[in-house]
mmCIF file of C-alpha atoms in Angstrom:
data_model
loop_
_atom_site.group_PDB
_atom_site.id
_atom_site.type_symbol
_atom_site.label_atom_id
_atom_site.label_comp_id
_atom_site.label_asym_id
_atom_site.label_seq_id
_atom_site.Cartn_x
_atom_site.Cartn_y
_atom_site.Cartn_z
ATOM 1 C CA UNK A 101 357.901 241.981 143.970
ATOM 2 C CA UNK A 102 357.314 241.145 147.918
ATOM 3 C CA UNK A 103 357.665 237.366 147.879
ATOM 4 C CA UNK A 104 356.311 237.448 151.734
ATOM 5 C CA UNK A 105 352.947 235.661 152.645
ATOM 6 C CA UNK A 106 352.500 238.724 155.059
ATOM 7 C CA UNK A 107 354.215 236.698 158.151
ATOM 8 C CA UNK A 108 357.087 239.066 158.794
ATOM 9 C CA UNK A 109 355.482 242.176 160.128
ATOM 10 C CA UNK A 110 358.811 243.980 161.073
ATOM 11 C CA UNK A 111 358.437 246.713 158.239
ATOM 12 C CA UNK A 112 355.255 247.797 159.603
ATOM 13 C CA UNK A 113 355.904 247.067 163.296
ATOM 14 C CA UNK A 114 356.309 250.768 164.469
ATOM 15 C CA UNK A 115 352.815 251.487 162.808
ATOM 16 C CA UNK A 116 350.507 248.368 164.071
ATOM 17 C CA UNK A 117 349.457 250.385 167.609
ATOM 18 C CA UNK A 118 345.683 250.840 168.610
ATOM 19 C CA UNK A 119 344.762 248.028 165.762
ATOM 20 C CA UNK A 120 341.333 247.092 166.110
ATOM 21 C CA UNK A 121 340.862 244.722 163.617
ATOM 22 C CA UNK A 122 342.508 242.823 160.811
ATOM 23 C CA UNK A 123 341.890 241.137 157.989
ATOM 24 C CA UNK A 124 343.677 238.498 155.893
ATOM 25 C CA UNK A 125 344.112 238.059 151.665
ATOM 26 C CA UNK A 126 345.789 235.244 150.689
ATOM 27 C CA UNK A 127 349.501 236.670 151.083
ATOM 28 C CA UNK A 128 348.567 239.716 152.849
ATOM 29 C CA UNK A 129 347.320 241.615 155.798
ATOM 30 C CA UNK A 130 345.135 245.085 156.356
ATOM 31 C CA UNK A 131 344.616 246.311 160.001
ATOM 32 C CA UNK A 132 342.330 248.917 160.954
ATOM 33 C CA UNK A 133 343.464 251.579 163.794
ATOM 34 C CA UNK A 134 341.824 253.334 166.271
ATOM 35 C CA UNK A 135 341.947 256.882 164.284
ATOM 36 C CA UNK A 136 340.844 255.054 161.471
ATOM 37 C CA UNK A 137 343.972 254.545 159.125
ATOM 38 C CA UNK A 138 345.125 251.363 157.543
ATOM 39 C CA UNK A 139 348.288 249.724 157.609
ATOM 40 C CA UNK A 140 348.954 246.771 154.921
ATOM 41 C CA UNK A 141 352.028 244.580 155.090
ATOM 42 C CA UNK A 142 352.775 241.282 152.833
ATOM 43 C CA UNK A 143 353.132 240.618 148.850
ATOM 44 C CA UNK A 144 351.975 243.587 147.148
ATOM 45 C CA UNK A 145 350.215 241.771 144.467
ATOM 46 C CA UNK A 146 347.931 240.334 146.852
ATOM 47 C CA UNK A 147 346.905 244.016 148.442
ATOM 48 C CA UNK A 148 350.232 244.393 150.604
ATOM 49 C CA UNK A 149 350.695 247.764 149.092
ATOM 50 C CA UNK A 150 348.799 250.019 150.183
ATOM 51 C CA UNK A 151 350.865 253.226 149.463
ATOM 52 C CA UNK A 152 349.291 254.355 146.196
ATOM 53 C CA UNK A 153 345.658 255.062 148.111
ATOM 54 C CA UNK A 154 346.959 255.719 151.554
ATOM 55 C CA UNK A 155 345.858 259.198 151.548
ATOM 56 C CA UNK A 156 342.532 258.082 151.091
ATOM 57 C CA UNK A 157 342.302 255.090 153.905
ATOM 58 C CA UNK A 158 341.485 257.199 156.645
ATOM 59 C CA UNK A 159 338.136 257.092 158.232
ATOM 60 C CA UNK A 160 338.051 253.238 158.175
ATOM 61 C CA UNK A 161 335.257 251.381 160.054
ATOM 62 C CA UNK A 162 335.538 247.795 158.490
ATOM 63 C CA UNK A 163 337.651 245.869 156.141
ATOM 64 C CA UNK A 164 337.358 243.196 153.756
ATOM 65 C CA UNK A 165 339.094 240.858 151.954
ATOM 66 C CA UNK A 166 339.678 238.311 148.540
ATOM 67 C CA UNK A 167 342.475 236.329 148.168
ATOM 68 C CA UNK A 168 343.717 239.140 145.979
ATOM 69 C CA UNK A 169 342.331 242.259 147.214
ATOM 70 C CA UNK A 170 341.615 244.300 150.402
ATOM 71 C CA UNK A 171 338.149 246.445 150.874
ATOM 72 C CA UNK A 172 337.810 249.258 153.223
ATOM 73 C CA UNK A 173 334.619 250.826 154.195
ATOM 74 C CA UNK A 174 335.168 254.527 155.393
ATOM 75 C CA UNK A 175 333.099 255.815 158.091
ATOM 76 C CA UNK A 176 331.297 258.268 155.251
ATOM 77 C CA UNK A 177 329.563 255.066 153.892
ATOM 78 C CA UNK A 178 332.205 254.594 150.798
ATOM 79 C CA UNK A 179 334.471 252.255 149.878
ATOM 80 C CA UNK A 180 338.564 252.110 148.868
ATOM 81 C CA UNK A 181 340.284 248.844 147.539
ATOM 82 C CA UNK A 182 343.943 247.674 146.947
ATOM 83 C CA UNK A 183 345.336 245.036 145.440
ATOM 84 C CA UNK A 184 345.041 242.888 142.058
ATOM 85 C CA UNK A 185 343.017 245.130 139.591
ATOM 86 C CA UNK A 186 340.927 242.767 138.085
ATOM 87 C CA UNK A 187 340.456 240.658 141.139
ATOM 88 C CA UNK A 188 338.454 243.170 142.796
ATOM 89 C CA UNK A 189 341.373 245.777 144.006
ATOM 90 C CA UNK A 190 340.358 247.933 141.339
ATOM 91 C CA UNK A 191 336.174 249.268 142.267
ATOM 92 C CA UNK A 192 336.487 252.781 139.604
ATOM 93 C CA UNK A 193 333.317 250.660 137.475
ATOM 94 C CA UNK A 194 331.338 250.900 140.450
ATOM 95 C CA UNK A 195 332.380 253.770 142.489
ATOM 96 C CA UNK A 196 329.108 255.867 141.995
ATOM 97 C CA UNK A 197 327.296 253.056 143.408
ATOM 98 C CA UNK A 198 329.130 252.518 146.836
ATOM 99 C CA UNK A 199 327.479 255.047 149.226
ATOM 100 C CA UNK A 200 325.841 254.040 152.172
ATOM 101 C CA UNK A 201 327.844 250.501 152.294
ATOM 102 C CA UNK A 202 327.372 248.887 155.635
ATOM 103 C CA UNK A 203 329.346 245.457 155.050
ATOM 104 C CA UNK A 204 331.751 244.045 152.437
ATOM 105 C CA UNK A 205 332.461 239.809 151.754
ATOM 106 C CA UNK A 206 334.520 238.516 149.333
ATOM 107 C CA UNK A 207 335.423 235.380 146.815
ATOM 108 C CA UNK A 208 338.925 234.869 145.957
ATOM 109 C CA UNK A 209 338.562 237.931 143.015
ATOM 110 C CA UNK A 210 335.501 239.540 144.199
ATOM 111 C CA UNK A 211 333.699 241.594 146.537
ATOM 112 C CA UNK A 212 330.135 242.197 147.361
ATOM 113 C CA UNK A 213 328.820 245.033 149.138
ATOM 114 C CA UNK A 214 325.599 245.789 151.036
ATOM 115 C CA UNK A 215 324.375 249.015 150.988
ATOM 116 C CA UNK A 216 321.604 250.669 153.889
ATOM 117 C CA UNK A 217 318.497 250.561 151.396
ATOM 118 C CA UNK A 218 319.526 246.646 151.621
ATOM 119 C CA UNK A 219 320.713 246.716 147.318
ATOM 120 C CA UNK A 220 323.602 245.104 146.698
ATOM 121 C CA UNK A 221 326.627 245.791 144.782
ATOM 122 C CA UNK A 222 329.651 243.534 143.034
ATOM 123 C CA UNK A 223 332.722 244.054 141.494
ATOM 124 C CA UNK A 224 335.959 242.019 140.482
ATOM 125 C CA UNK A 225 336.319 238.857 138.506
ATOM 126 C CA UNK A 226 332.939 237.384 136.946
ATOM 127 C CA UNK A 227 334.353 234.269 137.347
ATOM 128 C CA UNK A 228 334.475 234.725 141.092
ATOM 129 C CA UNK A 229 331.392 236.163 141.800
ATOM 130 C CA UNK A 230 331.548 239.813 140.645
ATOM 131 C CA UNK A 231 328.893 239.747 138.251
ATOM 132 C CA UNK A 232 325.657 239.992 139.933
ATOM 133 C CA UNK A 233 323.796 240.783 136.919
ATOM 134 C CA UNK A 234 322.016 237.821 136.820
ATOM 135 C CA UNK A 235 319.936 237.619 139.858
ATOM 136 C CA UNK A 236 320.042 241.702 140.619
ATOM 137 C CA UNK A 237 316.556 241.774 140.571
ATOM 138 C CA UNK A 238 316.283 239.992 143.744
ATOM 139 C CA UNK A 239 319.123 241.523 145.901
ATOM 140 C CA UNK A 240 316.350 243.422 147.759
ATOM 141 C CA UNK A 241 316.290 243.502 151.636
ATOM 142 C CA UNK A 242 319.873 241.651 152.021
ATOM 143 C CA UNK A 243 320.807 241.274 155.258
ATOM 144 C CA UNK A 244 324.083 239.482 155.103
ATOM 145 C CA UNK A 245 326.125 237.761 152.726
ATOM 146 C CA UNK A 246 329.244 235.168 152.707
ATOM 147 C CA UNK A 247 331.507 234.323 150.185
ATOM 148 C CA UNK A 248 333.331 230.665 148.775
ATOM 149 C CA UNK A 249 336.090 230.675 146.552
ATOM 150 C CA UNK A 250 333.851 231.611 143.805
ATOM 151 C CA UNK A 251 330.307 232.382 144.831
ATOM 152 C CA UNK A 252 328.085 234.559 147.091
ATOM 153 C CA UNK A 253 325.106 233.625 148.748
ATOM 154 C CA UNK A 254 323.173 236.446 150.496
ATOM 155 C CA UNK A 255 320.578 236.196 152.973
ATOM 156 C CA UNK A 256 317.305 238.364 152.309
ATOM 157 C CA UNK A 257 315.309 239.996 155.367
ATOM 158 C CA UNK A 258 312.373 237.199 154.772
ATOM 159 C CA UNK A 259 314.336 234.111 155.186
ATOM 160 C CA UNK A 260 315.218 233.333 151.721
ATOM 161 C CA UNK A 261 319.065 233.040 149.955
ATOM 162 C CA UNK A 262 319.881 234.624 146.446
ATOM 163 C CA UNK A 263 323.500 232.749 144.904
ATOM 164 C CA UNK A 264 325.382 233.795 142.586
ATOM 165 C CA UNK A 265 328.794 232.702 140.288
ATOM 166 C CA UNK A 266 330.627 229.850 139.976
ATOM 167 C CA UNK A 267 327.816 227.184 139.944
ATOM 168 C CA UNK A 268 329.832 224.070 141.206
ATOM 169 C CA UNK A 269 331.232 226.643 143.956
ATOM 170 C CA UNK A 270 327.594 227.059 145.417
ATOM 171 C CA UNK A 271 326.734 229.940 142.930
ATOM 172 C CA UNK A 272 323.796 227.589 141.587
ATOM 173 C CA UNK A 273 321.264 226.947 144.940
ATOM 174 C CA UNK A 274 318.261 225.822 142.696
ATOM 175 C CA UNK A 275 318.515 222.365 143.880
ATOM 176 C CA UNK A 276 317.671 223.509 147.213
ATOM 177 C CA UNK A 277 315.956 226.811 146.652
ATOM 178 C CA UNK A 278 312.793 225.304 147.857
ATOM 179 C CA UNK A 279 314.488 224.594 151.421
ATOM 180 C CA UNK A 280 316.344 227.505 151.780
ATOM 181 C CA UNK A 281 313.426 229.583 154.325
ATOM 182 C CA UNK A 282 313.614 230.824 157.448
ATOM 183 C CA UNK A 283 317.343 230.969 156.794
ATOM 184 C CA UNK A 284 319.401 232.647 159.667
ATOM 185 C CA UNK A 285 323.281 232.504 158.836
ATOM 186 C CA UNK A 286 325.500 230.870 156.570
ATOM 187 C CA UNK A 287 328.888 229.489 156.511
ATOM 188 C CA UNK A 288 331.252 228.871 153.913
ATOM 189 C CA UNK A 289 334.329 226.948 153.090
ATOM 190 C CA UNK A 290 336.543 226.828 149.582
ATOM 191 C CA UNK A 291 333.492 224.968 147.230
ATOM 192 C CA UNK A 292 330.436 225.037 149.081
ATOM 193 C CA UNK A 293 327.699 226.451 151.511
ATOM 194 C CA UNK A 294 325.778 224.893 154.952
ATOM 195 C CA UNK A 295 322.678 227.610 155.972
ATOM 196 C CA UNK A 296 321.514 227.379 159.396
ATOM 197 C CA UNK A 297 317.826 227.279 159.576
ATOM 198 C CA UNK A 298 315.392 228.695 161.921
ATOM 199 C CA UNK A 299 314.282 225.046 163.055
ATOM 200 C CA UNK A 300 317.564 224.057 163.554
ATOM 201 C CA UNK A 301 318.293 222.062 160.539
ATOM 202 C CA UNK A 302 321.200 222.675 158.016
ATOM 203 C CA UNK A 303 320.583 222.814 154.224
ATOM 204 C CA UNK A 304 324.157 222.331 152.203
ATOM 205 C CA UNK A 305 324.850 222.982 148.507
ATOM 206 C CA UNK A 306 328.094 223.049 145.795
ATOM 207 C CA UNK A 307 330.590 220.620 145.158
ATOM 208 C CA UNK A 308 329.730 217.543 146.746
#
């Protein structure tokens, strides 16, 4: 297959006009247009490859991505993916569930979507965060949520953070669960997670 890390453009070149956004897997690219189409370039494993669903990426308002997989959210509140089947290119198991999705994040195999009536819903490698199962009871009122290598941690409408997956990749915040209020964002890098408080201060947790 495409041994490119998505660097060399040239193939695509005469269809990247009116790009409004873009979005990066670990070898490959997805760029949203103006009139709502998507044009992928880079190793096809890693979501490059976009010709098997293009019929269906029109309409695009946002796009995700995992290090394997891209995630487009069309404009009628749906989602298509592309890329590494069991890595989270592959959302058939949860199809009937992803109406009215307003934003996507991603692991490096998984994606997580928020829907309008503030639910949330995963798919892709359990290992990576796909499997939600766990703390579903409490993805009520999400408001946002951002993605390690292996985890999610969402942030709910009063403050607090639900995590979830790889517990040494911050899917395990009980250690800090009673400092994580008045939470307002979150950032992210490969093992672990730093929440910005509303006071100011920073709570961290993962791999040390």
């Amino acid at each position: 297959g495409d041994s490119s890390w998505g660097g060399d453009s040239s193939s695509v070149a005469s269809s990247l006009t009116g790009v409004e956004s873009i979005a990066g897997t670990a070898r490959a690219f997805a760029a949203i247009k103006s009139d709502g189409t998507v044009v992928t370039w880079g190793h096809s494993y890693y979501g490059g490859d976009s010709s098997s669903v293009a019929s269906s990426l029109t309409g695009a308002e946002a796009i995700a991505a995992a290090d394997y997989a891209v995630a487009a959210i069309k404009c009628d509140g749906t989602v298509v993916t592309r890329g590494s089947s069991s890595s989270g290119g592959d959302s058939s198991s949860v199809a009937s569930s992803l109406t009215g999705v307003e934003s996507i994040a991603g692991t490096d195999g998984a994606f997580a979507a928020i829907k309008s009536d503030g639910t949330v819903v995963t798919w892709g490698s359990s290992s990576s965060g796909g499997d939600s199962s766990s703390v579903a009871s409490s993805l009520t009122g999400v408001e946002s949520i951002t993605g390690t290598d292996g985890a999610f941690a969402a942030i709910k409408s009063d403050g607090t953070v639900v995590s979830w997956g790889v517990s040494e990749y911050g899917g395990d915040s009980s250690s800090v669960a009673s400092s994580l209020t008045g939470v307002e964002s979150i950032a992210a890098n490969a093992r672990a997670f730093a929440a910005i408080k509303s006071d100011g201060t920073v709570v961290t947790w993962g791999h040390s």
